[in-house]
Amino acid sequence: MPILATAILFALIGLGLVGGGTRLVLLGGSPYYIVAGLGFLVTGLLLFRKNAAALWVYSVIVLGSLAWAIWEVGFDWWQLGPRGGVIIVLGLWLLTPWIRRPLGFVSPTGERYSANAWPLMLASVVAIGVALYSMTQDPHNIRGDLPGDVVAANPNLGGNIPPGEWHHYGRTLFGQRYSPLDQIDRQNVANLRVAWQYQTGDVKLPEDVSETTYQVTPLKVKDTLYLCTPHNWAIALDAATGKEKWKYDSNSGMNPDRQHQTCRGVTYWADPAAAPGSPCAERVYLPTSDARLIALDATSGQVCTSFADNGVLHLEQGMRYNPAGYYYSTSPPVAVAGKIIIGGAINDNYSTQEQSGVIRAFDIDTGALIWNWDSGNPEQTAPLPPGQFYTTNSPNSWSVSSVDEGLGLIYVPLGNQVPDQLGMGRSEHVEKYSSSIVALDINTGAVRWVRQTVHHDLWDMDVPAQPALIDITKQDGTVAPALVGPTKQGDIYVLDRRTGEPIIPVEEVPAPGGAISEDFTAPTQPVSGLTFMPPPLTERDMWGITMFDQLACRIEFRSLNYAGRYTPPSLEGTIVYPGNFGVFNWGSVAVDPERQVMFGMPTYLAFTSRLVPRDEIPPKGEGEKGSEQGLNRNEGAPYGVYMGPFLGPLQIPCQAPPWGFVAGADLRTGKIAYKRKNGTVYDMTPLPLPFKLGVPGIGGPMITKGGVAFLGAAVDNFLRAYDLTTGDQLWEARLPAGGQATPMTYMVGQKQYVLMVAGGHGSVGTKPGDYVIAYTLP
């Protein structure tokens, strides 16, 4: 009975492989699966006839598959495993007595002998030996050291912030995510322990949209921490104990049309003209998901009613269209020179009649509008007169801006005009400013320079991250005020922040064509000399848990349009790689202004997009909630779009791992020193397996003068510390929820703390929570 069942199984596998393999070959793919399928069919037939030659045939399958796999991917265990796992398991089954004995023969004396096992046993031993050897190899890691020398002993950190404090999202207005504290260093970081833990009480609710996330980086001013929560509560904590000082609920409500329900941070401001200790002399500004900006007294949490409309600035002013849930502020505004400067997030691909992406500067005390810069109408920066409107759907800035007060410039990362995948009808101004970094005059809002990172963006390649400002010492000894701008497509732009001209060269390279008839593509696209862009995907990069779902991914790869980075959207479906999740996202990178190096977390996940004609879009379903994945309706446009990660039948990525790294680069030379797989599958599988696969993540890093980089972000729930010089992991702490926020550090008295928020991320599926955790040395 076992041999009959085995024969049937082999025949079914063979039929499946031949059928799928034939389809793959017709699409221009590998013939291996047809050959392997025929081998399974022959083996199944021989098993059915109880012919010992079945073991010989199967040994040829084992060795042939091994040779093919090594030819395709070398000695990469995570690539070899899916190709050979099923084959080896079935081979070992054929070696059991239940199969070998019926395949044997009966001697003239009536004695039964099992079939000769040596051919298949030898083939299996060779395959297992190759597998064991491949486990010792690490073909994806780049090993090297960042320069350790101090280039600038007294660097410009971007403001007179006390070393033990963290006043802005990136600590200072320069957005460096660098702390001059060094009590925690490479030698003692492994001794970090939990100092205190606080839970906000703001938890994900059943009626929330899928991307309800906790991404906040708290601020530390004097002895107080200030933070916000996904549902827009503002909270003040004692920095030494975590004890709550006050809590304010903005009552921003719930709206199923919001694509995001999050808060990345609040903004602190101390009024230099106010008497110390007077009401609202120090303020915290809270952005909300219903498009308000609320001013709070930093000491009491009470609303500062002298600001705007009884303490509330309504950001829908000047919008021609104002659909509820389509516009909000997820990131903290910038407070500088008596102004509060704010952009806003606009829902991707909902409608052609959404709010404007205008950037506005308001008087930080009164809320009066000082200037507005609308990328769809960039010359009119004087306050918009009554009865006029900002440009509908103009490119917006949903991330965080940086500021150089000495130069009088604010550096704004800009997104794309929605619909993201449809470029017809965009104005000259939109074509110029979409997906760019723009330098605006702090006092007037006038454009000083623009650097576009994608031409005619059809892929949602917003500039997602706060630029980091750092002074770079060139090889000739001169010092250039620089801007480091990470992008979704993996390029790191290192620009002179006075002019926007490249310090590390940028070149234009040919880009794929083939847009739909109504649209067009840019003939070239820019590429920075410092780039983490991945090589183009090939069929051999397709992956799966088994050879079967890998075959399905190969078929899907061959069925979709793909000609490399910037393959345009299509009706047939297009692979977008890097995906709009980004190589880098809002977590940005951290820079060390003394050593002039950077630390970041490049992530590699392919996405797909498929345009859908308007008449094929189904009606909106009851209870349907906002999301960037799945069907995006683009109301008013001729096409909607299906978007999402490129996944196989088992809902794991079709592209082979690793998907996530930590990396270090020298900003003076543009050389990548190391790139190390980051994160495990601990929280990705039913069993808590510690395999260091290199997993996706979203969040950001932080560097200290102690030579340590801290990062959560990965989809396993850990906070980790790394040696900035080598990328070696030095310490990790298990988090009670997903750590998709950026850590920060501060000092109270003589003790340095590292702070992490753990609340999960809806898009990557990590565990939700409401934790704020501080670590310190014993």
Tab-separated table of N, CA, C and O in Angstrom, residues 25 32 42 60 81 103 144 168-170 234 317 332 334 342 378 386 388 534 536 543 601 612 697 705:
chain	number	residue	atom	x	y	z
A	25	VAL	N	7.801	27.603	-19.827
A	25	VAL	CA	8.612	27.601	-21.058
A	25	VAL	C	7.935	28.433	-22.143
A	25	VAL	O	8.598	29.185	-22.873
A	32	TYR	N	13.660	23.517	-16.781
A	32	TYR	CA	13.979	22.543	-15.730
A	32	TYR	C	12.744	21.804	-15.228
A	32	TYR	O	12.764	20.588	-15.023
A	42	VAL	N	8.291	9.200	-14.631
A	42	VAL	CA	8.965	7.913	-14.856
A	42	VAL	C	9.180	7.190	-13.531
A	42	VAL	O	8.944	5.967	-13.424
A	60	VAL	N	19.172	10.272	-10.348
A	60	VAL	CA	19.508	11.213	-11.418
A	60	VAL	C	18.766	12.532	-11.212
A	60	VAL	O	19.328	13.625	-11.416
A	81	GLY	N	17.526	25.671	-0.640
A	81	GLY	CA	16.552	24.923	0.154
A	81	GLY	C	15.222	24.693	-0.560
A	81	GLY	O	14.763	23.551	-0.668
A	103	LEU	N	10.618	-3.197	-3.964
A	103	LEU	CA	11.319	-2.963	-5.229
A	103	LEU	C	12.423	-3.988	-5.479
A	103	LEU	O	13.059	-3.975	-6.530
A	144	GLY	N	33.075	45.008	5.866
A	144	GLY	CA	34.088	46.044	5.804
A	144	GLY	C	33.921	46.977	6.988
A	144	GLY	O	33.017	46.803	7.818
A	168	HIS	N	13.907	67.926	18.663
A	168	HIS	CA	13.216	67.834	17.382
A	168	HIS	C	13.160	66.369	16.946
A	168	HIS	O	13.817	65.502	17.533
A	169	TYR	N	12.417	66.118	15.896
A	169	TYR	CA	12.224	64.732	15.437
A	169	TYR	C	13.564	64.016	15.233
A	169	TYR	O	13.722	62.872	15.623
A	170	GLY	N	14.529	64.684	14.598
A	170	GLY	CA	15.854	64.096	14.399
A	170	GLY	C	16.870	64.623	15.384
A	170	GLY	O	18.051	64.701	15.088
A	234	ALA	N	-1.673	63.452	22.989
A	234	ALA	CA	-0.364	63.981	23.374
A	234	ALA	C	-0.123	63.629	24.838
A	234	ALA	O	-1.042	63.725	25.666
A	317	GLN	N	-8.220	74.969	5.322
A	317	GLN	CA	-8.408	76.302	4.740
A	317	GLN	C	-7.756	76.380	3.359
A	317	GLN	O	-6.630	75.950	3.167
A	332	PRO	N	5.459	65.502	12.440
A	332	PRO	CA	5.506	66.766	13.180
A	332	PRO	C	5.947	67.919	12.287
A	332	PRO	O	6.850	67.763	11.448
A	334	VAL	N	7.637	71.772	11.540
A	334	VAL	CA	8.912	72.384	11.928
A	334	VAL	C	8.630	73.713	12.638
A	334	VAL	O	7.844	74.535	12.148
A	342	ILE	N	4.258	73.543	8.055
A	342	ILE	CA	3.601	72.240	8.030
A	342	ILE	C	3.143	71.887	6.610
A	342	ILE	O	2.711	72.751	5.849
A	378	PRO	N	3.878	77.568	-7.826
A	378	PRO	CA	5.008	77.838	-6.927
A	378	PRO	C	5.408	79.304	-6.811
A	378	PRO	O	6.158	79.650	-5.891
A	386	PRO	N	-8.660	85.511	0.198
A	386	PRO	CA	-9.964	84.859	0.331
A	386	PRO	C	-10.590	84.626	-1.041
A	386	PRO	O	-10.487	85.465	-1.937
A	388	GLN	N	-9.724	82.346	-3.197
A	388	GLN	CA	-8.837	81.576	-4.054
A	388	GLN	C	-8.522	80.231	-3.397
A	388	GLN	O	-8.681	80.063	-2.183
A	534	PRO	N	18.959	47.793	-5.841
A	534	PRO	CA	19.313	46.394	-6.073
A	534	PRO	C	19.520	46.119	-7.551
A	534	PRO	O	19.042	46.875	-8.404
A	536	PRO	N	18.618	44.266	-11.073
A	536	PRO	CA	17.289	43.879	-11.576
A	536	PRO	C	16.957	42.437	-11.213
A	536	PRO	O	17.842	41.575	-11.121
A	543	TRP	N	11.283	32.820	-5.581
A	543	TRP	CA	11.472	32.057	-4.354
A	543	TRP	C	10.165	31.420	-3.922
A	543	TRP	O	9.100	31.687	-4.471
A	601	MET	N	19.034	51.361	6.894
A	601	MET	CA	18.405	50.043	6.829
A	601	MET	C	17.769	49.857	5.453
A	601	MET	O	16.564	50.026	5.289
A	612	VAL	N	-6.540	49.367	-14.026
A	612	VAL	CA	-7.866	48.804	-14.247
A	612	VAL	C	-8.742	49.873	-14.905
A	612	VAL	O	-8.927	50.953	-14.332
A	697	GLY	N	11.643	45.704	7.034
A	697	GLY	CA	11.420	46.551	8.193
A	697	GLY	C	11.007	47.937	7.755
A	697	GLY	O	11.188	48.326	6.605
A	705	LYS	N	27.539	59.048	19.930
A	705	LYS	CA	28.982	59.280	19.898
A	705	LYS	C	29.748	58.090	20.455
A	705	LYS	O	30.934	57.926	20.169
